Amino acid sequence: MAEERQVHPDCINASNPYHECVDYCFRKIAEAKARAGKQESETTKAGSSAMKPDLGFHDQDEDLHEEMPGDAQHANGDDSQPSEGNVGGSLTNLTGRQKKLFDLRLKMNEARKANQTAMVAEKKRMEAPSESRGISKQKWLEERKKKIGKLLDANGLDMTKAYMLDTQEAAEAKYKKWEKDPAPAGWDVFNQKTLYNAYKKRTKNIEVDLEEYNKMKEADPEFYREASSLQYGKAPKSSEDRVDKMVQELKDREEKRTSFSRRRRFHEEKDIDSINDRNEHFNKKIERAFGKYTLEIKNNLERGTALPD
């Protein structure tokens, strides 16, 4: 295949798999060798103290001169243009050793190209996204925005009227979420408004008997006592039923506090790597502790690059 292409190893386009050398390429190669030979002869005559070229390069230059006898004759002569017949027939008049050298250089070029391709592929693998398991929230939002944009374009709407694509159930859920007050955070948990709201929430389920309340108020003239009253601090007697209700409310509140857990959002796109809820919770803790250290190993296992060929 290399001989069918007819690519000279000294051509600047030898690494291109679709390139085939023509007369123009051979003329340029011969001119370059002529210039190199002329500079070398001038340097030798001047007797300068410059260092000699590397032995590997010198040996390679000799091999090139042996491989291209027509080029060497033009390099030792004047600046006259080389004949097209001698350069064009140099590939067909190669000896066994020169053909072997020509094939070796073609293989070197192919190996160089394969090495560059492997380097690019390895760089892409090394620059893999940090979150290969599942899908990130930012990526999910971008995909959702693109999908909504396509629907808007299909219906002839712009982004400001995206709410027209919502269904009735989605709109009601959105409005209900907007009307809900945000949960207090920080020191707002202890301010008067938050404490009053908590009190109203606790007393919402308490049943009030207005008739009994009015009877107790009529029976006791000092029902609303002041600081100057002699009965200050004396509480009216409560029935056993009301005491039991208060105790039950305290027990329910304690039970609700112990069973409370912040809701975690469930992502359907995320890969399932657990067999039950307890195992999922354990995997999350392990991921938080050691996820950044095992990320590369995990990505290699998922891509299949961690196993030997």
mmCIF file of C-alpha atoms in Angstrom:
data_model
loop_
_atom_site.group_PDB
_atom_site.id
_atom_site.type_symbol
_atom_site.label_atom_id
_atom_site.label_comp_id
_atom_site.label_asym_id
_atom_site.label_seq_id
_atom_site.Cartn_x
_atom_site.Cartn_y
_atom_site.Cartn_z
ATOM 1 C CA MET A 1 0.000 0.000 0.000
ATOM 2 C CA ALA A 2 2.933 2.332 0.766
ATOM 3 C CA GLU A 3 4.435 1.803 -2.697
ATOM 4 C CA GLU A 4 1.066 2.463 -4.353
ATOM 5 C CA ARG A 5 0.829 5.804 -2.572
ATOM 6 C CA GLN A 6 4.368 6.840 -3.612
ATOM 7 C CA VAL A 7 5.120 9.074 -0.635
ATOM 8 C CA HIS A 8 8.694 10.143 -0.026
ATOM 9 C CA PRO A 9 9.625 9.981 3.693
ATOM 10 C CA ASP A 10 11.308 13.413 3.536
ATOM 11 C CA CYS A 11 8.162 15.090 2.232
ATOM 12 C CA ILE A 12 6.570 17.536 4.668
ATOM 13 C CA ASN A 13 3.162 15.953 3.970
ATOM 14 C CA ALA A 14 4.304 12.365 4.521
ATOM 15 C CA SER A 15 2.150 12.056 7.682
ATOM 16 C CA ASN A 16 -1.006 12.775 5.665
ATOM 17 C CA PRO A 17 -2.569 9.396 4.779
ATOM 18 C CA TYR A 18 -4.239 10.877 1.657
ATOM 19 C CA HIS A 19 -1.153 12.567 0.238
ATOM 20 C CA GLU A 20 0.796 11.266 -2.763
ATOM 21 C CA CYS A 21 4.062 12.857 -3.824
ATOM 22 C CA VAL A 22 4.209 14.450 -7.273
ATOM 23 C CA ASP A 23 6.945 16.225 -9.219
ATOM 24 C CA TYR A 24 6.510 19.395 -7.187
ATOM 25 C CA CYS A 25 7.261 17.498 -3.967
ATOM 26 C CA PHE A 26 10.401 15.957 -5.400
ATOM 27 C CA ARG A 27 11.659 19.357 -6.638
ATOM 28 C CA LYS A 28 11.149 20.843 -3.177
ATOM 29 C CA ILE A 29 12.986 17.944 -1.529
ATOM 30 C CA ALA A 30 15.907 18.309 -3.957
ATOM 31 C CA GLU A 31 16.072 22.101 -3.402
ATOM 32 C CA ALA A 32 16.118 21.607 0.354
ATOM 33 C CA LYS A 33 18.937 19.089 0.109
ATOM 34 C CA ALA A 34 20.860 21.389 -2.224
ATOM 35 C CA ARG A 35 20.610 24.255 0.245
ATOM 36 C CA ALA A 36 21.671 21.998 3.112
ATOM 37 C CA GLY A 37 24.659 20.701 1.165
ATOM 38 C CA LYS A 38 25.735 24.195 0.155
ATOM 39 C CA GLN A 39 25.566 25.462 3.735
ATOM 40 C CA GLU A 40 27.538 22.474 4.957
ATOM 41 C CA SER A 41 30.255 23.012 2.360
ATOM 42 C CA GLU A 42 30.517 26.722 3.235
ATOM 43 C CA THR A 43 30.791 25.869 6.900
ATOM 44 C CA THR A 44 33.563 23.340 6.237
ATOM 45 C CA LYS A 45 35.542 25.793 4.131
ATOM 46 C CA ALA A 46 35.265 28.607 6.636
ATOM 47 C CA GLY A 47 36.612 26.298 9.385
ATOM 48 C CA SER A 48 34.369 27.827 12.012
ATOM 49 C CA SER A 49 34.299 26.556 15.556
ATOM 50 C CA ALA A 50 30.648 25.619 15.397
ATOM 51 C CA MET A 51 29.742 22.128 16.573
ATOM 52 C CA LYS A 52 29.270 19.443 13.988
ATOM 53 C CA PRO A 53 25.781 18.090 13.381
ATOM 54 C CA ASP A 54 24.606 14.997 15.196
ATOM 55 C CA LEU A 55 25.928 11.668 13.938
ATOM 56 C CA GLY A 56 22.408 10.324 13.607
ATOM 57 C CA PHE A 57 21.477 13.188 11.325
ATOM 58 C CA HIS A 58 24.671 12.743 9.320
ATOM 59 C CA ASP A 59 23.996 9.047 8.854
ATOM 60 C CA GLN A 60 20.457 9.777 7.866
ATOM 61 C CA ASP A 61 21.659 12.360 5.333
ATOM 62 C CA GLU A 62 24.030 9.812 3.843
ATOM 63 C CA ASP A 63 21.208 7.310 3.547
ATOM 64 C CA LEU A 64 19.128 9.927 1.797
ATOM 65 C CA HIS A 65 21.951 10.628 -0.659
ATOM 66 C CA GLU A 66 22.306 6.929 -1.322
ATOM 67 C CA GLU A 67 18.564 6.632 -1.723
ATOM 68 C CA MET A 68 18.284 9.600 -4.100
ATOM 69 C CA PRO A 69 21.399 9.637 -6.328
ATOM 70 C CA GLY A 70 19.947 12.259 -8.634
ATOM 71 C CA ASP A 71 19.338 14.614 -5.718
ATOM 72 C CA ALA A 72 22.894 14.261 -4.454
ATOM 73 C CA GLN A 73 24.325 15.242 -7.848
ATOM 74 C CA HIS A 74 22.214 18.391 -7.893
ATOM 75 C CA ALA A 75 23.137 19.179 -4.284
ATOM 76 C CA ASN A 76 26.891 19.104 -5.082
ATOM 77 C CA GLY A 77 26.471 21.251 -8.182
ATOM 78 C CA ASP A 78 25.204 24.731 -8.808
ATOM 79 C CA ASP A 79 21.705 26.081 -8.111
ATOM 80 C CA SER A 80 20.378 24.663 -11.363
ATOM 81 C CA GLN A 81 16.912 23.043 -11.225
ATOM 82 C CA PRO A 82 16.887 19.204 -11.000
ATOM 83 C CA SER A 83 15.484 17.308 -13.912
ATOM 84 C CA GLU A 84 11.976 15.886 -13.442
ATOM 85 C CA GLY A 85 12.882 12.556 -15.034
ATOM 86 C CA ASN A 86 15.659 11.731 -12.558
ATOM 87 C CA VAL A 87 13.531 12.687 -9.510
ATOM 88 C CA GLY A 88 10.405 10.949 -10.726
ATOM 89 C CA GLY A 89 12.205 7.712 -11.480
ATOM 90 C CA SER A 90 14.096 7.619 -8.161
ATOM 91 C CA LEU A 91 11.314 5.649 -6.469
ATOM 92 C CA THR A 92 11.282 2.971 -9.146
ATOM 93 C CA ASN A 93 15.097 2.599 -9.241
ATOM 94 C CA LEU A 94 15.539 1.762 -5.542
ATOM 95 C CA THR A 95 17.753 -1.113 -4.440
ATOM 96 C CA GLY A 96 16.665 -3.716 -1.877
ATOM 97 C CA ARG A 97 18.279 -1.855 1.008
ATOM 98 C CA GLN A 98 16.800 1.474 -0.060
ATOM 99 C CA LYS A 99 13.315 -0.036 -0.401
ATOM 100 C CA LYS A 100 13.621 -1.495 3.090
ATOM 101 C CA LEU A 101 14.673 1.904 4.441
ATOM 102 C CA PHE A 102 11.763 3.517 2.589
ATOM 103 C CA ASP A 103 9.287 1.029 4.113
ATOM 104 C CA LEU A 104 10.725 1.545 7.585
ATOM 105 C CA ARG A 105 10.237 5.306 7.339
ATOM 106 C CA LEU A 106 6.673 4.837 6.163
ATOM 107 C CA LYS A 107 6.034 2.628 9.173
ATOM 108 C CA MET A 108 7.588 5.281 11.411
ATOM 109 C CA ASN A 109 5.191 7.862 9.997
ATOM 110 C CA GLU A 110 2.221 5.571 10.557
ATOM 111 C CA ALA A 111 3.386 4.854 14.113
ATOM 112 C CA ARG A 112 3.722 8.591 14.733
ATOM 113 C CA LYS A 113 0.159 9.184 13.552
ATOM 114 C CA ALA A 114 -1.162 6.305 15.652
ATOM 115 C CA ASN A 115 0.684 7.687 18.666
ATOM 116 C CA GLN A 116 -0.858 11.134 18.182
ATOM 117 C CA THR A 117 -4.324 9.617 17.859
ATOM 118 C CA ALA A 118 -3.799 7.611 21.049
ATOM 119 C CA MET A 119 -2.601 10.744 22.866
ATOM 120 C CA VAL A 120 -5.724 12.656 21.855
ATOM 121 C CA ALA A 121 -7.963 9.773 22.966
ATOM 122 C CA GLU A 122 -6.149 9.503 26.297
ATOM 123 C CA LYS A 123 -6.494 13.245 26.862
ATOM 124 C CA LYS A 124 -10.242 13.004 26.279
ATOM 125 C CA ARG A 125 -10.458 10.168 28.780
ATOM 126 C CA MET A 126 -8.446 12.104 31.360
ATOM 127 C CA GLU A 127 -10.714 15.141 30.929
ATOM 128 C CA ALA A 128 -13.876 13.126 31.568
ATOM 129 C CA PRO A 129 -16.707 14.914 33.419
ATOM 130 C CA SER A 130 -16.394 14.773 37.189
ATOM 131 C CA GLU A 131 -19.917 13.441 37.629
ATOM 132 C CA SER A 132 -20.212 10.459 35.341
ATOM 133 C CA ARG A 133 -22.709 8.608 37.548
ATOM 134 C CA GLY A 134 -26.176 9.998 37.050
ATOM 135 C CA ILE A 135 -26.762 13.524 35.827
ATOM 136 C CA SER A 136 -25.885 16.830 37.444
ATOM 137 C CA LYS A 137 -28.515 19.383 38.351
ATOM 138 C CA GLN A 138 -27.007 22.033 36.073
ATOM 139 C CA LYS A 139 -27.047 19.663 33.086
ATOM 140 C CA TRP A 140 -30.624 18.648 33.860
ATOM 141 C CA LEU A 141 -31.698 22.301 33.965
ATOM 142 C CA GLU A 142 -29.967 23.034 30.645
ATOM 143 C CA GLU A 143 -31.636 20.077 28.934
ATOM 144 C CA ARG A 144 -35.002 21.071 30.364
ATOM 145 C CA LYS A 145 -34.527 24.643 29.156
ATOM 146 C CA LYS A 146 -33.687 23.421 25.644
ATOM 147 C CA LYS A 147 -36.742 21.168 25.608
ATOM 148 C CA ILE A 148 -39.012 24.019 26.721
ATOM 149 C CA GLY A 149 -37.429 26.294 24.114
ATOM 150 C CA LYS A 150 -38.271 23.808 21.355
ATOM 151 C CA LEU A 151 -41.883 23.575 22.539
ATOM 152 C CA LEU A 152 -42.160 27.369 22.652
ATOM 153 C CA ASP A 153 -40.769 27.693 19.137
ATOM 154 C CA ALA A 154 -43.206 25.077 17.881
ATOM 155 C CA ASN A 155 -46.146 26.990 19.392
ATOM 156 C CA GLY A 156 -44.864 30.423 18.350
ATOM 157 C CA LEU A 157 -44.245 31.679 21.904
ATOM 158 C CA ASP A 158 -41.275 33.297 23.603
ATOM 159 C CA MET A 159 -39.596 32.478 26.909
ATOM 160 C CA THR A 160 -41.679 35.020 28.860
ATOM 161 C CA LYS A 161 -44.828 32.984 28.143
ATOM 162 C CA ALA A 162 -43.468 29.613 29.187
ATOM 163 C CA TYR A 163 -46.204 29.374 31.844
ATOM 164 C CA MET A 164 -48.743 28.740 29.074
ATOM 165 C CA LEU A 165 -47.289 25.245 28.631
ATOM 166 C CA ASP A 166 -48.042 24.259 32.267
ATOM 167 C CA THR A 167 -50.950 21.949 32.993
ATOM 168 C CA GLN A 168 -53.593 22.727 35.593
ATOM 169 C CA GLU A 169 -52.078 20.388 38.181
ATOM 170 C CA ALA A 170 -48.577 21.829 37.668
ATOM 171 C CA ALA A 171 -49.879 25.407 37.939
ATOM 172 C CA GLU A 172 -51.772 24.645 41.164
ATOM 173 C CA ALA A 173 -48.710 22.999 42.694
ATOM 174 C CA LYS A 174 -46.577 25.983 41.676
ATOM 175 C CA TYR A 175 -48.995 28.538 43.161
ATOM 176 C CA LYS A 176 -49.330 26.529 46.357
ATOM 177 C CA LYS A 177 -45.577 26.481 46.687
ATOM 178 C CA TRP A 178 -45.377 30.242 46.153
ATOM 179 C CA GLU A 179 -48.039 30.934 48.793
ATOM 180 C CA LYS A 180 -46.222 28.835 51.366
ATOM 181 C CA ASP A 181 -44.080 30.895 53.718
ATOM 182 C CA PRO A 182 -40.397 29.992 53.795
ATOM 183 C CA ALA A 183 -39.168 28.061 56.809
ATOM 184 C CA PRO A 184 -37.339 30.175 59.411
ATOM 185 C CA ALA A 185 -33.583 29.868 59.499
ATOM 186 C CA GLY A 186 -30.865 31.030 61.839
ATOM 187 C CA TRP A 187 -31.960 33.318 64.687
ATOM 188 C CA ASP A 188 -35.401 33.758 63.128
ATOM 189 C CA VAL A 189 -36.381 30.486 64.798
ATOM 190 C CA PHE A 190 -36.523 32.257 68.194
ATOM 191 C CA ASN A 191 -38.230 35.547 67.297
ATOM 192 C CA GLN A 192 -41.709 36.397 68.574
ATOM 193 C CA LYS A 193 -43.511 35.817 65.292
ATOM 194 C CA THR A 194 -42.113 32.316 64.861
ATOM 195 C CA LEU A 195 -42.934 31.377 68.448
ATOM 196 C CA TYR A 196 -46.472 32.722 68.052
ATOM 197 C CA ASN A 197 -46.967 30.728 64.845
ATOM 198 C CA ALA A 198 -45.762 27.598 66.638
ATOM 199 C CA TYR A 199 -48.220 28.273 69.457
ATOM 200 C CA LYS A 200 -51.095 28.667 67.012
ATOM 201 C CA LYS A 201 -50.118 25.438 65.303
ATOM 202 C CA ARG A 202 -50.160 23.556 68.632
ATOM 203 C CA THR A 203 -53.507 24.999 69.763
ATOM 204 C CA LYS A 204 -55.210 24.509 66.395
ATOM 205 C CA ASN A 205 -56.479 21.036 67.305
ATOM 206 C CA ILE A 206 -57.620 21.934 70.814
ATOM 207 C CA GLU A 207 -61.397 21.905 71.257
ATOM 208 C CA VAL A 208 -62.795 24.865 73.223
ATOM 209 C CA ASP A 209 -66.025 24.498 75.210
ATOM 210 C CA LEU A 210 -67.489 28.009 75.379
ATOM 211 C CA GLU A 211 -70.322 27.046 77.762
ATOM 212 C CA GLU A 212 -67.959 25.677 80.392
ATOM 213 C CA TYR A 213 -65.690 28.669 79.901
ATOM 214 C CA ASN A 214 -68.528 31.095 80.542
ATOM 215 C CA LYS A 215 -69.650 29.154 83.633
ATOM 216 C CA MET A 216 -66.150 29.282 85.116
ATOM 217 C CA LYS A 217 -65.915 33.013 84.403
ATOM 218 C CA GLU A 218 -69.271 33.688 86.130
ATOM 219 C CA ALA A 219 -68.406 31.533 89.143
ATOM 220 C CA ASP A 220 -65.110 33.292 89.818
ATOM 221 C CA PRO A 221 -65.257 37.109 89.951
ATOM 222 C CA GLU A 222 -61.481 37.283 89.759
ATOM 223 C CA PHE A 223 -61.212 34.998 86.742
ATOM 224 C CA TYR A 224 -58.737 37.410 85.126
ATOM 225 C CA ARG A 225 -56.514 38.106 88.125
ATOM 226 C CA GLU A 226 -54.170 41.043 88.493
ATOM 227 C CA ALA A 227 -50.933 41.313 90.392
ATOM 228 C CA SER A 228 -52.662 42.905 93.391
ATOM 229 C CA SER A 229 -55.150 40.032 93.759
ATOM 230 C CA LEU A 230 -54.836 37.790 96.807
ATOM 231 C CA GLN A 231 -55.524 34.760 94.605
ATOM 232 C CA TYR A 232 -52.644 35.529 92.255
ATOM 233 C CA GLY A 233 -50.963 32.312 91.095
ATOM 234 C CA LYS A 234 -53.868 30.093 92.069
ATOM 235 C CA ALA A 235 -55.011 28.124 89.018
ATOM 236 C CA PRO A 236 -58.532 26.789 88.612
ATOM 237 C CA LYS A 237 -58.985 23.070 89.008
ATOM 238 C CA SER A 238 -58.822 21.172 85.691
ATOM 239 C CA SER A 239 -60.607 17.936 84.933
ATOM 240 C CA GLU A 240 -58.794 14.649 84.414
ATOM 241 C CA ASP A 241 -59.848 14.538 80.769
ATOM 242 C CA ARG A 242 -58.126 17.815 80.004
ATOM 243 C CA VAL A 243 -54.953 16.706 81.773
ATOM 244 C CA ASP A 244 -54.956 13.495 79.743
ATOM 245 C CA LYS A 245 -55.389 15.487 76.511
ATOM 246 C CA MET A 246 -52.433 17.701 77.432
ATOM 247 C CA VAL A 247 -50.248 14.661 78.181
ATOM 248 C CA GLN A 248 -51.260 13.007 74.907
ATOM 249 C CA GLU A 249 -50.448 16.210 72.971
ATOM 250 C CA LEU A 250 -46.978 16.310 74.553
ATOM 251 C CA LYS A 251 -46.365 12.653 73.668
ATOM 252 C CA ASP A 252 -47.478 13.181 70.076
ATOM 253 C CA ARG A 253 -45.214 16.200 69.762
ATOM 254 C CA GLU A 254 -42.220 14.257 71.097
ATOM 255 C CA GLU A 255 -42.915 11.361 68.750
ATOM 256 C CA LYS A 256 -43.192 13.698 65.774
ATOM 257 C CA ARG A 257 -39.903 15.375 66.705
ATOM 258 C CA THR A 258 -38.043 12.057 66.877
ATOM 259 C CA SER A 259 -39.468 10.780 63.567
ATOM 260 C CA PHE A 260 -38.811 14.011 61.651
ATOM 261 C CA SER A 261 -36.355 13.808 58.767
ATOM 262 C CA ARG A 262 -35.644 16.313 56.045
ATOM 263 C CA ARG A 263 -37.010 15.203 52.725
ATOM 264 C CA ARG A 264 -34.399 14.307 50.144
ATOM 265 C CA ARG A 265 -35.174 14.871 46.504
ATOM 266 C CA PHE A 266 -35.203 11.689 44.437
ATOM 267 C CA HIS A 267 -33.532 11.792 41.018
ATOM 268 C CA GLU A 268 -34.827 9.202 38.581
ATOM 269 C CA GLU A 269 -31.849 9.721 36.251
ATOM 270 C CA LYS A 270 -29.338 8.645 38.890
ATOM 271 C CA ASP A 271 -27.911 5.137 38.644
ATOM 272 C CA ILE A 272 -29.225 2.637 41.192
ATOM 273 C CA ASP A 273 -26.345 1.191 43.221
ATOM 274 C CA SER A 274 -28.194 -0.094 46.300
ATOM 275 C CA ILE A 275 -30.485 -2.979 47.211
ATOM 276 C CA ASN A 276 -32.546 -1.255 49.930
ATOM 277 C CA ASP A 277 -32.930 2.062 51.754
ATOM 278 C CA ARG A 278 -30.399 1.221 54.424
ATOM 279 C CA ASN A 279 -27.792 0.238 51.846
ATOM 280 C CA GLU A 280 -28.502 3.433 49.885
ATOM 281 C CA HIS A 281 -27.941 5.538 53.014
ATOM 282 C CA PHE A 282 -24.673 3.713 53.709
ATOM 283 C CA ASN A 283 -23.486 4.216 50.108
ATOM 284 C CA LYS A 284 -24.167 7.946 50.390
ATOM 285 C CA LYS A 285 -22.023 8.198 53.515
ATOM 286 C CA ILE A 286 -19.207 6.254 51.843
ATOM 287 C CA GLU A 287 -19.481 8.526 48.787
ATOM 288 C CA ARG A 288 -19.183 11.656 50.917
ATOM 289 C CA ALA A 289 -16.113 10.307 52.705
ATOM 290 C CA PHE A 290 -14.184 8.627 49.868
ATOM 291 C CA GLY A 291 -15.880 9.723 46.632
ATOM 292 C CA LYS A 292 -13.218 12.232 45.591
ATOM 293 C CA TYR A 293 -10.452 9.639 46.058
ATOM 294 C CA THR A 294 -12.153 6.828 44.094
ATOM 295 C CA LEU A 295 -13.597 8.949 41.278
ATOM 296 C CA GLU A 296 -10.871 8.090 38.751
ATOM 297 C CA ILE A 297 -11.078 4.358 39.495
ATOM 298 C CA LYS A 298 -14.853 4.450 39.201
ATOM 299 C CA ASN A 299 -14.741 6.245 35.857
ATOM 300 C CA ASN A 300 -12.151 3.786 34.504
ATOM 301 C CA LEU A 301 -14.331 0.840 35.503
ATOM 302 C CA GLU A 302 -17.398 2.358 33.849
ATOM 303 C CA ARG A 303 -15.486 3.139 30.627
ATOM 304 C CA GLY A 304 -13.796 -0.263 30.659
ATOM 305 C CA THR A 305 -10.294 1.253 30.504
ATOM 306 C CA ALA A 306 -9.212 -0.115 33.886
ATOM 307 C CA LEU A 307 -9.117 -3.709 32.663
ATOM 308 C CA PRO A 308 -6.180 -5.062 30.593
ATOM 309 C CA ASP A 309 -6.698 -5.800 26.911
#
